[in-house]
CSV table of C-alpha atoms in Angstrom, one decimal:
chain,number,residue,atom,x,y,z
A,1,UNK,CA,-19.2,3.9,14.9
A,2,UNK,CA,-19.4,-0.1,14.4
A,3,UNK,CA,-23.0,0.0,15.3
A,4,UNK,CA,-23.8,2.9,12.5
A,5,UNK,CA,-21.2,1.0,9.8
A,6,UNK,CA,-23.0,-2.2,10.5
A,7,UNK,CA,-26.9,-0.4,10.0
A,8,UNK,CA,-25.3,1.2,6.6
A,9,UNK,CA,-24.0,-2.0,5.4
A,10,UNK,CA,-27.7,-3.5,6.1
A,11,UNK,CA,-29.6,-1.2,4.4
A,12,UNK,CA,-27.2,-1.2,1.1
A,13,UNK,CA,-28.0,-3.0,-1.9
A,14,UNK,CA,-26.0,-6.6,-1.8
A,15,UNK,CA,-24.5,-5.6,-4.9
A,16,UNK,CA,-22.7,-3.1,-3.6
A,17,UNK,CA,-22.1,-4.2,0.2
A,18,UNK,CA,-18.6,-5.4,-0.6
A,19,UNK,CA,-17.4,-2.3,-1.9
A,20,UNK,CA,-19.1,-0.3,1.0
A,21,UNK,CA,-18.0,-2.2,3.3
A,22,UNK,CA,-14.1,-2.5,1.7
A,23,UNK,CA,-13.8,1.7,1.2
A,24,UNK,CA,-15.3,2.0,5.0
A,25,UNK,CA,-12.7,-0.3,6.0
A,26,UNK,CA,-9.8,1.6,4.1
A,27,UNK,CA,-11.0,5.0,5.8
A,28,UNK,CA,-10.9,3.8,9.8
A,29,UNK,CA,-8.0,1.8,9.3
A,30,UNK,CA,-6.3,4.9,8.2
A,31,UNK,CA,-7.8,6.5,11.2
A,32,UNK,CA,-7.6,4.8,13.7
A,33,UNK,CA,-5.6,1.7,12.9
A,34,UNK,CA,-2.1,2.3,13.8
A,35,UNK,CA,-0.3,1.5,17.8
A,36,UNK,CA,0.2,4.9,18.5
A,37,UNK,CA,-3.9,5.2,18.8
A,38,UNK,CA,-3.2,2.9,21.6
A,39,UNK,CA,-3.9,-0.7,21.9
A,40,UNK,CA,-7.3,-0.4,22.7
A,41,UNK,CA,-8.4,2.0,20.0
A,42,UNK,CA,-6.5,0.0,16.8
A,43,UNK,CA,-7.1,-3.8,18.3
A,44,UNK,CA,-11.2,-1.9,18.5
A,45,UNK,CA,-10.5,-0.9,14.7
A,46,UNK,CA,-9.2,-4.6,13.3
A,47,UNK,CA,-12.2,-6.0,15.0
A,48,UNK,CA,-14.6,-3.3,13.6
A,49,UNK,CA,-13.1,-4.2,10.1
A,50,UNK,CA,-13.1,-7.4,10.1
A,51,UNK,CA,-16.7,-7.1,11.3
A,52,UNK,CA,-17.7,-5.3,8.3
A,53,UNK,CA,-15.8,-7.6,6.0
A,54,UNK,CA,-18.0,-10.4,7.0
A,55,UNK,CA,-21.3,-8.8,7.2
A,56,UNK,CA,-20.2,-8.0,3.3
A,57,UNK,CA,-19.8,-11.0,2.4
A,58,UNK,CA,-22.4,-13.0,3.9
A,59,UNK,CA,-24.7,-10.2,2.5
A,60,UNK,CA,-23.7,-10.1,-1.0
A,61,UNK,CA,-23.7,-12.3,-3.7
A,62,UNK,CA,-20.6,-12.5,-4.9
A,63,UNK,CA,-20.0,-15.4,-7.6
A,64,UNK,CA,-16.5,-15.8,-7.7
A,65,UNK,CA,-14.0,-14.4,-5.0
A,66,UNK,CA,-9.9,-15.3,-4.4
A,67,UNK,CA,-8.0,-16.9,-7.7
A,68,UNK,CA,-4.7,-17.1,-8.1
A,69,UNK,CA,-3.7,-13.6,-7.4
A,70,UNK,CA,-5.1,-14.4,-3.6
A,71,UNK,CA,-3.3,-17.7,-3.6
A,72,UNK,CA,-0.1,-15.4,-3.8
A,73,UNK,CA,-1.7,-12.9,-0.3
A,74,UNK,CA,-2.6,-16.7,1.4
A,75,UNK,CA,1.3,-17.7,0.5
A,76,UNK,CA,2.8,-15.3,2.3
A,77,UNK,CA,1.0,-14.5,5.0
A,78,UNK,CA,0.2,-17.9,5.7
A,79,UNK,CA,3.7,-19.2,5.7
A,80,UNK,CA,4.4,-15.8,7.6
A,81,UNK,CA,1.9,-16.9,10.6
A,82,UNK,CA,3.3,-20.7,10.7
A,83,UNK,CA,6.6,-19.3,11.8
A,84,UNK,CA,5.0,-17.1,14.2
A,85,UNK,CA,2.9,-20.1,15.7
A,86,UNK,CA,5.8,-22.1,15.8
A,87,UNK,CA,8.3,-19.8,17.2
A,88,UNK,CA,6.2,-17.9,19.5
A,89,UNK,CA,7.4,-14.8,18.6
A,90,UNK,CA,4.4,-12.9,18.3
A,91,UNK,CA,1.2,-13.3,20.6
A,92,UNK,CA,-2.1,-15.6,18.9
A,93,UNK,CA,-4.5,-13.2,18.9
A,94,UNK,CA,-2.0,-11.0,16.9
A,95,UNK,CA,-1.4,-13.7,14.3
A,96,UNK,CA,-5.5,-14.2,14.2
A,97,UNK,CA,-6.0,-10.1,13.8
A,98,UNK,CA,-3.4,-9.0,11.8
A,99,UNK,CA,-2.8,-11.8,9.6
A,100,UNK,CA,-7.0,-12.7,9.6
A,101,UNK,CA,-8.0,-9.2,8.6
A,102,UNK,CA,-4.9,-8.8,5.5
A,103,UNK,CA,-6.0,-11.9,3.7
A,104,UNK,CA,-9.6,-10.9,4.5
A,105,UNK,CA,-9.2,-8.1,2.5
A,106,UNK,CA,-7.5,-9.3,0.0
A,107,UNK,CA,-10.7,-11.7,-0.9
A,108,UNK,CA,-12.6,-8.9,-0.4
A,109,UNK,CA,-10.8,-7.0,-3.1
A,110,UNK,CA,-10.5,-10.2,-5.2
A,111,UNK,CA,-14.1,-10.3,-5.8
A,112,UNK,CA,-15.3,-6.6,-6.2
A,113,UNK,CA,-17.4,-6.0,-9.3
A,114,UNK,CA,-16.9,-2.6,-11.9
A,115,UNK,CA,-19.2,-0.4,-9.3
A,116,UNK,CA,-17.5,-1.7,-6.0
A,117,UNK,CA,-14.1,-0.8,-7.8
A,118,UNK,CA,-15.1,2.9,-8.5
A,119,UNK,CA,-15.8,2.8,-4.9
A,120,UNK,CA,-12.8,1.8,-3.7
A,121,UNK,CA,-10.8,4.0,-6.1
A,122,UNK,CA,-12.8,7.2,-4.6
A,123,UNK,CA,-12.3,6.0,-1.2
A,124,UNK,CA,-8.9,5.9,-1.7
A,125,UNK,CA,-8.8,9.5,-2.9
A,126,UNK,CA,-11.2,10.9,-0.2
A,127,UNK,CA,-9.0,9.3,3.0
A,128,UNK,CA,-5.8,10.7,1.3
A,129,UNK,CA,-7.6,14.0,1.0
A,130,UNK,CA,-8.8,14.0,4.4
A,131,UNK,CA,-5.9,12.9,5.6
A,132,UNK,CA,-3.8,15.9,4.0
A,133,UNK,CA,-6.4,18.2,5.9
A,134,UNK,CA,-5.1,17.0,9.0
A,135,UNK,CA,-1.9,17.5,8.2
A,136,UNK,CA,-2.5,20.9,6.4
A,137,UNK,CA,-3.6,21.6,10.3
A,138,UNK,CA,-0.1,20.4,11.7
A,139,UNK,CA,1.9,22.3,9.4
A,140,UNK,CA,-0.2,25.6,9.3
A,141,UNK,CA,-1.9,25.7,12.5
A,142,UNK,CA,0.7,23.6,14.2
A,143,UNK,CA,-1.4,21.3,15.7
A,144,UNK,CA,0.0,17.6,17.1
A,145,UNK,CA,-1.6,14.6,15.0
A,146,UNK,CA,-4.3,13.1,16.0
A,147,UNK,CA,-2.7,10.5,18.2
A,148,UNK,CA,0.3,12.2,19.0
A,149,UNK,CA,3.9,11.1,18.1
A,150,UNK,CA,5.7,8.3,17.8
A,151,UNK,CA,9.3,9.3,19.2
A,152,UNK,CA,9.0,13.0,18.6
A,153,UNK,CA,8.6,15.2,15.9
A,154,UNK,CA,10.9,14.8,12.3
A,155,UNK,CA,12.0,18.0,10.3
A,156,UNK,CA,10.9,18.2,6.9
A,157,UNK,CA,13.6,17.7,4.4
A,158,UNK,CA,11.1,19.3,1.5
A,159,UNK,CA,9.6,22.4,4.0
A,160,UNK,CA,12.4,23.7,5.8
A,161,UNK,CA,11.0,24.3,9.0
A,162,UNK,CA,8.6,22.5,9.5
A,163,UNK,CA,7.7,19.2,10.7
A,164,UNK,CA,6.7,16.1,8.5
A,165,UNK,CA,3.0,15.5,8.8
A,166,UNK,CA,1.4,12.3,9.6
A,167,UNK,CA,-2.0,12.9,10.0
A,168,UNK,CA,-4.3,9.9,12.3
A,169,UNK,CA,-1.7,7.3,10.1
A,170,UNK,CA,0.9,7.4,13.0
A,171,UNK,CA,3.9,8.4,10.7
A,172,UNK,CA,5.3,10.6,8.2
A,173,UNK,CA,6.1,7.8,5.7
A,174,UNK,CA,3.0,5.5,6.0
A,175,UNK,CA,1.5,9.2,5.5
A,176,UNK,CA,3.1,10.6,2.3
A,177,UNK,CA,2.8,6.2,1.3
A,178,UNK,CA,-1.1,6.7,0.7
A,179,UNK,CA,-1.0,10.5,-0.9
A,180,UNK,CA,1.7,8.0,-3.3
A,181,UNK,CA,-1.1,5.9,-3.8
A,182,UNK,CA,-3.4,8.3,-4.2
A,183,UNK,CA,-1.4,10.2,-6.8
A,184,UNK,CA,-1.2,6.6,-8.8
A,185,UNK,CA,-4.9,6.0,-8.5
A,186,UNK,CA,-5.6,9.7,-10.3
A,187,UNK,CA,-2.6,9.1,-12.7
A,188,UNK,CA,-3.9,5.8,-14.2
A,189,UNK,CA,-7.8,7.1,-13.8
A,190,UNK,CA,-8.9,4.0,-14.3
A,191,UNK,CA,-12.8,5.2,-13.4
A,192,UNK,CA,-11.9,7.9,-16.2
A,193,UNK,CA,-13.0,10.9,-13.7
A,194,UNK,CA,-13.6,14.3,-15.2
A,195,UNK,CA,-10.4,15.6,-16.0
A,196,UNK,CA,-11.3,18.5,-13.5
A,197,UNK,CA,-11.3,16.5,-10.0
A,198,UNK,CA,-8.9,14.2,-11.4
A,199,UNK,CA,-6.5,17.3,-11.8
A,200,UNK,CA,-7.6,18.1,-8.0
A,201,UNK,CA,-6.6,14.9,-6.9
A,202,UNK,CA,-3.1,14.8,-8.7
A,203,UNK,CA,-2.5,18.6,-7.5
A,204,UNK,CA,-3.4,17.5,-3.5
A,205,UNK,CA,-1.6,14.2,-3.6
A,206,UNK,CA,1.3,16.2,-4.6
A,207,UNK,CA,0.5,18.8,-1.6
A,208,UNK,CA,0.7,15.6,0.5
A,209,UNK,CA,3.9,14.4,-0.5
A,210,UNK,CA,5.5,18.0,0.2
A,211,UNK,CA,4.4,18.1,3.5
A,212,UNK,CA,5.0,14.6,4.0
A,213,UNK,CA,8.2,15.4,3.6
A,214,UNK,CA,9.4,11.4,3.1
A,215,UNK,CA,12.1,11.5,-0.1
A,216,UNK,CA,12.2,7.8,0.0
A,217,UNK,CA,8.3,7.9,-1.1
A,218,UNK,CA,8.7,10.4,-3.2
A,219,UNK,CA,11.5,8.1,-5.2
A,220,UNK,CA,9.5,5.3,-5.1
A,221,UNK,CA,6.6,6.6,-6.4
A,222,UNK,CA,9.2,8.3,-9.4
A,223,UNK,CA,9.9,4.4,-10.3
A,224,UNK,CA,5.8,3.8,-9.9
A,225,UNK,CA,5.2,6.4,-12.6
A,226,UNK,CA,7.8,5.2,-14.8
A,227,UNK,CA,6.2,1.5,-14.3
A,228,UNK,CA,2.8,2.6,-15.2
A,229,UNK,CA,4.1,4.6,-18.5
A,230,UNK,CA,6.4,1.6,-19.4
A,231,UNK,CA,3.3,-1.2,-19.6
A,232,UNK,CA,1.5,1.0,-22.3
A,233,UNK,CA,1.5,-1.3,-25.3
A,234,UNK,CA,0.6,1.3,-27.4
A,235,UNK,CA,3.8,1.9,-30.3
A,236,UNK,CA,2.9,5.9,-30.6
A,237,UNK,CA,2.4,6.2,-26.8
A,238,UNK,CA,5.7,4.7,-26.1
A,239,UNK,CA,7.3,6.5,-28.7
A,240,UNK,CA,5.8,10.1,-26.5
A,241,UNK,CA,7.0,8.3,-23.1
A,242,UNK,CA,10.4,8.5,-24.6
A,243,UNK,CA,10.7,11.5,-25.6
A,244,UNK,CA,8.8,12.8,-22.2
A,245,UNK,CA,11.4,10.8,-20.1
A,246,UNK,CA,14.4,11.8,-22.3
A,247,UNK,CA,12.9,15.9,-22.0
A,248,UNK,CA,12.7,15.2,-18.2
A,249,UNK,CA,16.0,13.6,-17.8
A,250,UNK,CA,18.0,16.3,-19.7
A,251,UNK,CA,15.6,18.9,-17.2
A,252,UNK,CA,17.0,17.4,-14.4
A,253,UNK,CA,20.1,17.3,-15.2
A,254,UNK,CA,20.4,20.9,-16.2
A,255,UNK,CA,18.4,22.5,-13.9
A,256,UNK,CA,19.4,20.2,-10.7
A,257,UNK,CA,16.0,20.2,-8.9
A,258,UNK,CA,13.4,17.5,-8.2
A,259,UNK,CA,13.9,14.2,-8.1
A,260,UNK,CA,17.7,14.5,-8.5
A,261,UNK,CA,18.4,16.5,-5.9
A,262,UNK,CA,16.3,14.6,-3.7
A,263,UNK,CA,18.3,11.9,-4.5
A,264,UNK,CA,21.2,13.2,-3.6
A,265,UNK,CA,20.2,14.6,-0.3
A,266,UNK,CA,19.1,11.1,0.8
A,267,UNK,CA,22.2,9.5,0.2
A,268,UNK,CA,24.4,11.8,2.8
A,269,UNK,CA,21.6,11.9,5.3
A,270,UNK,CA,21.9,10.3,8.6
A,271,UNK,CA,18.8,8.4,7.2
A,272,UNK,CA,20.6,6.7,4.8
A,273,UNK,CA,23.2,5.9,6.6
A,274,UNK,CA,20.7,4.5,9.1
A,275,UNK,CA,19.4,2.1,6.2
A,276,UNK,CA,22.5,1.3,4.5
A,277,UNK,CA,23.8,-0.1,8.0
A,278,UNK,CA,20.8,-2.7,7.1
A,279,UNK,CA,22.4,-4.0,3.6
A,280,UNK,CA,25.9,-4.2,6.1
A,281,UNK,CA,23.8,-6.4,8.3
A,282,UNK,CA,23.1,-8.9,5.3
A,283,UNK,CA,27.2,-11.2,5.3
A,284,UNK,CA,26.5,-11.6,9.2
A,285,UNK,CA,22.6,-12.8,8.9
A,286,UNK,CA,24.1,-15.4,6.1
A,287,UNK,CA,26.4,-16.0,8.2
A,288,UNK,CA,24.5,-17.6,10.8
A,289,UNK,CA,24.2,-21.5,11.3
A,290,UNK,CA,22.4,-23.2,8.6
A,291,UNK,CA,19.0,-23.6,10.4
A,292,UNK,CA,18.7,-20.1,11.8
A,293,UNK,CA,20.4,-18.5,8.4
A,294,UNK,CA,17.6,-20.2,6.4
A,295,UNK,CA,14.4,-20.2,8.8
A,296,UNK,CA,15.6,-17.3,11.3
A,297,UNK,CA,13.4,-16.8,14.4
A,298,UNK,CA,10.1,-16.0,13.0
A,299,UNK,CA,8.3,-13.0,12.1
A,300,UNK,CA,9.0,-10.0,14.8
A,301,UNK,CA,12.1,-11.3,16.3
A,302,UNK,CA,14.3,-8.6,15.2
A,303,UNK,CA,15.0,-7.6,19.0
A,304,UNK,CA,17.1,-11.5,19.1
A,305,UNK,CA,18.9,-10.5,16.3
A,306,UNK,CA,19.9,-7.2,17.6
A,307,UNK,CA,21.0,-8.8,20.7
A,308,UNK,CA,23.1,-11.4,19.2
A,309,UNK,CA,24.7,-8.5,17.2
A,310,UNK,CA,23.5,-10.0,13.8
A,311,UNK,CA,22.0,-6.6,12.9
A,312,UNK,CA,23.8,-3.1,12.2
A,313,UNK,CA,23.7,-1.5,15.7
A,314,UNK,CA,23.0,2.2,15.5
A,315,UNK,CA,20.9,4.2,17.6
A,316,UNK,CA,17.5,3.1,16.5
A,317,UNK,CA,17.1,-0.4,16.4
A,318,UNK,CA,14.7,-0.4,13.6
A,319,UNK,CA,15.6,-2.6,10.6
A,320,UNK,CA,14.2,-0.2,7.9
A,321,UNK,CA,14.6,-2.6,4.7
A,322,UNK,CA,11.5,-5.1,4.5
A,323,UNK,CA,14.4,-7.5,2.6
A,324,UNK,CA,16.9,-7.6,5.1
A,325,UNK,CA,14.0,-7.5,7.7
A,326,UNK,CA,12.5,-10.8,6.5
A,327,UNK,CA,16.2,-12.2,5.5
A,328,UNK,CA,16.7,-11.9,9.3
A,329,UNK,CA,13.8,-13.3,10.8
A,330,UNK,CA,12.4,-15.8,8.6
A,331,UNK,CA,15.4,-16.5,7.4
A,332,UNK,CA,16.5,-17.4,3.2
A,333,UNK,CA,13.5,-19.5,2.8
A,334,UNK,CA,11.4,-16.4,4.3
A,335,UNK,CA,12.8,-13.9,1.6
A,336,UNK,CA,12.7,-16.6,-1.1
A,337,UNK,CA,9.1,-16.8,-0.6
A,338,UNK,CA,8.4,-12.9,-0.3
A,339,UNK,CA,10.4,-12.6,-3.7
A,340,UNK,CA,8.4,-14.9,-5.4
A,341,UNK,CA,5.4,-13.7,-4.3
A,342,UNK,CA,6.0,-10.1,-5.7
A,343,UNK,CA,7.4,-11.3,-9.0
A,344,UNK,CA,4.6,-13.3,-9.5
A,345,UNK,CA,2.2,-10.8,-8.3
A,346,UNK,CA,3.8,-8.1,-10.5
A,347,UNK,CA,2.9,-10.5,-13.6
A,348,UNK,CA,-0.4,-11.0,-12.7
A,349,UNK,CA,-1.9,-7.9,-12.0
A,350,UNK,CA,-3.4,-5.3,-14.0
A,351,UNK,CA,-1.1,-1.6,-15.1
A,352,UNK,CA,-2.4,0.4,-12.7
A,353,UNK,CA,-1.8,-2.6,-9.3
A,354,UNK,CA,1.7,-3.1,-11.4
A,355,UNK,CA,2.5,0.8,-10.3
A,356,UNK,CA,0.9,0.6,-7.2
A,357,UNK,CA,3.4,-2.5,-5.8
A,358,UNK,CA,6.2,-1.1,-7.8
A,359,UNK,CA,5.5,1.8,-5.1
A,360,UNK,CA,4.5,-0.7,-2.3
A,361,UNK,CA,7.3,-2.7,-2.9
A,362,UNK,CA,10.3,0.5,-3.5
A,363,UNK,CA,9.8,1.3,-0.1
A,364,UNK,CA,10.5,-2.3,1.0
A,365,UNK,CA,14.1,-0.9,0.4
A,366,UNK,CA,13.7,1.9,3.4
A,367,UNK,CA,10.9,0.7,5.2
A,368,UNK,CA,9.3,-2.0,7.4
A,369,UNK,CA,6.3,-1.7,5.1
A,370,UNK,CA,4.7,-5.4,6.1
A,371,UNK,CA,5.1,-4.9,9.9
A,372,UNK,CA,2.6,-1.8,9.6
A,373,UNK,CA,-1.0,-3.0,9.4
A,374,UNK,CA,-1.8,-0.2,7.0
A,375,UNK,CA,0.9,-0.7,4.5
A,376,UNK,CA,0.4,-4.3,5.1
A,377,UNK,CA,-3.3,-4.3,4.2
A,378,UNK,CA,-2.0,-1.8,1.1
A,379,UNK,CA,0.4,-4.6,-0.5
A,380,UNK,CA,-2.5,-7.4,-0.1
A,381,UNK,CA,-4.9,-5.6,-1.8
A,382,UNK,CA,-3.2,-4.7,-4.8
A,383,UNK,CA,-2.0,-8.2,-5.4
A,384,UNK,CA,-5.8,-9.2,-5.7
A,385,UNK,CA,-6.9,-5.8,-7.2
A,386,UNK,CA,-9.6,-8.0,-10.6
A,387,UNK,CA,-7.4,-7.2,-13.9
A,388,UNK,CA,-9.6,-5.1,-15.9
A,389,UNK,CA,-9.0,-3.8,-19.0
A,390,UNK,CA,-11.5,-1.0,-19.7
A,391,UNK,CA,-12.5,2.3,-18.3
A,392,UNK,CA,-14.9,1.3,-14.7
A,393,UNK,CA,-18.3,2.6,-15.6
A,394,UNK,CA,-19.9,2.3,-12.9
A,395,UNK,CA,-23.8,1.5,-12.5
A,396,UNK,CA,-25.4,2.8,-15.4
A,397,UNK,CA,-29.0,2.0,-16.8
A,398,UNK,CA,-29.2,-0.8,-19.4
A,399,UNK,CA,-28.5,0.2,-22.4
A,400,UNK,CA,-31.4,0.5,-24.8
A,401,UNK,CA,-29.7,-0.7,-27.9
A,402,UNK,CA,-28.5,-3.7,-26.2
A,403,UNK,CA,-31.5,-4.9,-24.8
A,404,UNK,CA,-33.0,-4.3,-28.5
A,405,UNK,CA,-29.8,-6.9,-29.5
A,406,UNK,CA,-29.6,-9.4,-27.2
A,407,UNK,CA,-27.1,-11.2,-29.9
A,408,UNK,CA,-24.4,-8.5,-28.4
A,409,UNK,CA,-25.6,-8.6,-24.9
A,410,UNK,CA,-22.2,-11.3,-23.9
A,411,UNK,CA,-20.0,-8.9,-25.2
A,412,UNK,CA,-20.9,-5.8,-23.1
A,413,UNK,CA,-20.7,-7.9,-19.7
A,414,UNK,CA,-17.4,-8.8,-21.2
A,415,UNK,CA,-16.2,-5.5,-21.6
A,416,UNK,CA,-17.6,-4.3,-18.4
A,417,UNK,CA,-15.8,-6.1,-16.3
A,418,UNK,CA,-12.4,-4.6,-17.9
A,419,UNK,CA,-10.6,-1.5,-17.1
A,420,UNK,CA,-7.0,0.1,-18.4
């Protein structure tokens, strides 16, 4: 597979190789980039990413890559792998992988043109579609996922008898995560699709999320919408945002389906119980003395912290909250940093990345969403998504009028290099 990626990227234009390479990168990784593919199969599938990564960009010509947006990815995962070096609590070539092929993503991202971008938007929609295939064939041919499971099959609190599909990704909610991103990327349009196979897209991210079957994604990605809707500046679009949320609210209400029953279900289910056990954890991990409260043990040493009986000890020893996970094992100054970074991210990005962390970063509330390399590799690259403000285009011919004007030539690279 390498060896064809590699000949592909080779014989693509350089203008384009980034984005090649970058939506090839996003499909195997959701493949076959997750532990329980086994450790040779996903360590084979950071390496093969990275690989391509490089080969993109020492074959294109990019002129201007990173900024401050990948300042904020560097940050984090930087100070991330200094704790891990120092307190040898993960392994080096883990820190090197995992940590290398994030921020190398993230550059990757930070430098795609228009074209590349319509690429990675349409890569994103074809990996969640093909992932919903294979879990269309779990639920209605009851087939096992690709790669098995990971600790047994879960029921499916939206499809009552069935059991939550998870496709190559590994699991349910790092499943119905990208058909979330997915539905955001169609929502906001920002390559302005046909309304046809942008309809498609919404209609089989929404498929996804059903047989998914994660309600903690599904809230998220509520909040994501209502992110996305609230950044439109326009006075008579917010004016029709009100009075659609209002109309929805009162809906609701009334009819006591959707989101708010949803709602409700999580909160007296075992899993929320599970991840409210987390927040109960958060007294004791302050608690602590002064030099482990504020630096912790370093990243992945959740297993001390169970042991020492600093965590909420249920039957799963998972943490399940990205905050209290980070509060724990790098300690004040760990979460202090991860807070910053996603303010600051949040104000820097464009209105469709804004969305797609406010959905990233809602499931930091019920989910390890860093630990995961694919959720990882998710929040990195919409930090460092370029903030465009018009429609992507795409390549398209010169245009004869401009060429006929070259007075008006800087403008149209200026727009083109904006989306909404």
């Amino acid at each position: 597979m390498l060896v064809v990626a590699v000949v592909l990227l080779v014989i693509v234009p350089a203008r384009l190789v980034r984005g090649v390479a970058m939506s090839m990168s996003f499909f195997i990784l959701s493949f076959s980039g997750n532990t329980t593919a086994g450790p040779e199969v996903y360590q084979a599938t950071f390496v093969a990413a990275i690989a391509l990564l490089v080969l993109a960009l020492l074959r294109s010509r990019a002129p201007k890559a990173g900024g401050r947006q990948f300042i904020l990815v560097v940050i984090w995962w930087g100070y991330t792998a200094f704790g891990v070096a120092l307190m040898g609590s993960y392994e080096i070539s883990s820190i090197i992988v995992f940590f290398g092929l994030t921020v190398l993503a993230a550059y990757v991202v930070s430098s795609l043109d228009p074209a590349e971008l319509r690429m990675l938007y349409a890569a994103i929609i074809v990996t969640a579609v093909f992932q919903l295939m294979l879990g269309l064939s779990e639920v209605i041919l009851h087939i096992d996922p690709v790669w098995g499971y990971r600790g047994g099959a879960r029921g499916n609190p939206l499809l009552t008898g069935y059991a939550r599909a998870q496709g190559s990704l590994g699991h349910p909610i790092l499943f119905a995560l990208l058909q979330g991103v997915a539905f955001i990327v169609a929502w906001s349009n920002p390559a302005r699709w046909k309304q046809g196979w942008r309809l498609l897209a919404l209609a089989c991210a929404i498929v996804g999320q059903v047989i998914g079957g994660t309600r903690s994604v599904v809230l998220a990605l509520s909040a994501a919408v209502l992110v996305h809707v609230a950044m439109n500046t326009k006075l008579l679009a917010w004016a029709r945002t009100l009075y659609v949320m209002a109309a929805g609210g009162v809906f609701l209400v009334t009819v006591d389906v959707g989101v708010v029953r949803i709602a409700q279900e999580l909160v007296v289910s075992g899993s929320w119980s599970h991840r409210s056990g987390a927040l109960q954890s958060i007294p004791d991990l302050l608690a602590r003395p002064p030099l482990e409260a504020w630096f912790g043990y370093g990243w992945g040493s959740q297993r001390v912290l169970y042991q020492r009986g600093y965590m909420h000890q249920t039957y799963l020893r998972v943490v399940d909250n990205m905050f209290v996970y980070v509060l724990g094992t790098m300690g004040i100054a760990g979460l202090l940093v991860l807070l910053a970074v996603c303010v600051l991210a949040f104000f820097s990005v464009g209105r469709m990345a804004k969305a797609l962390l406010a959905l990233v970063v809602g499931m930091f509330f019920s989910f390890d969403v860093l630990l995961w390399t694919y959720s990882g590799l998710l929040f990195s690259i919409f930090i460092t998504l370029p903030k465009p403000e018009d429609p992507v285009t795409g390549l398209k011919p010169p245009d004869t009028a401009l060429v006929a004007q070259p007075q008006n030539v800087s403008d149209s690279v200026s727009s083109r290099h904006s989306v909404s």
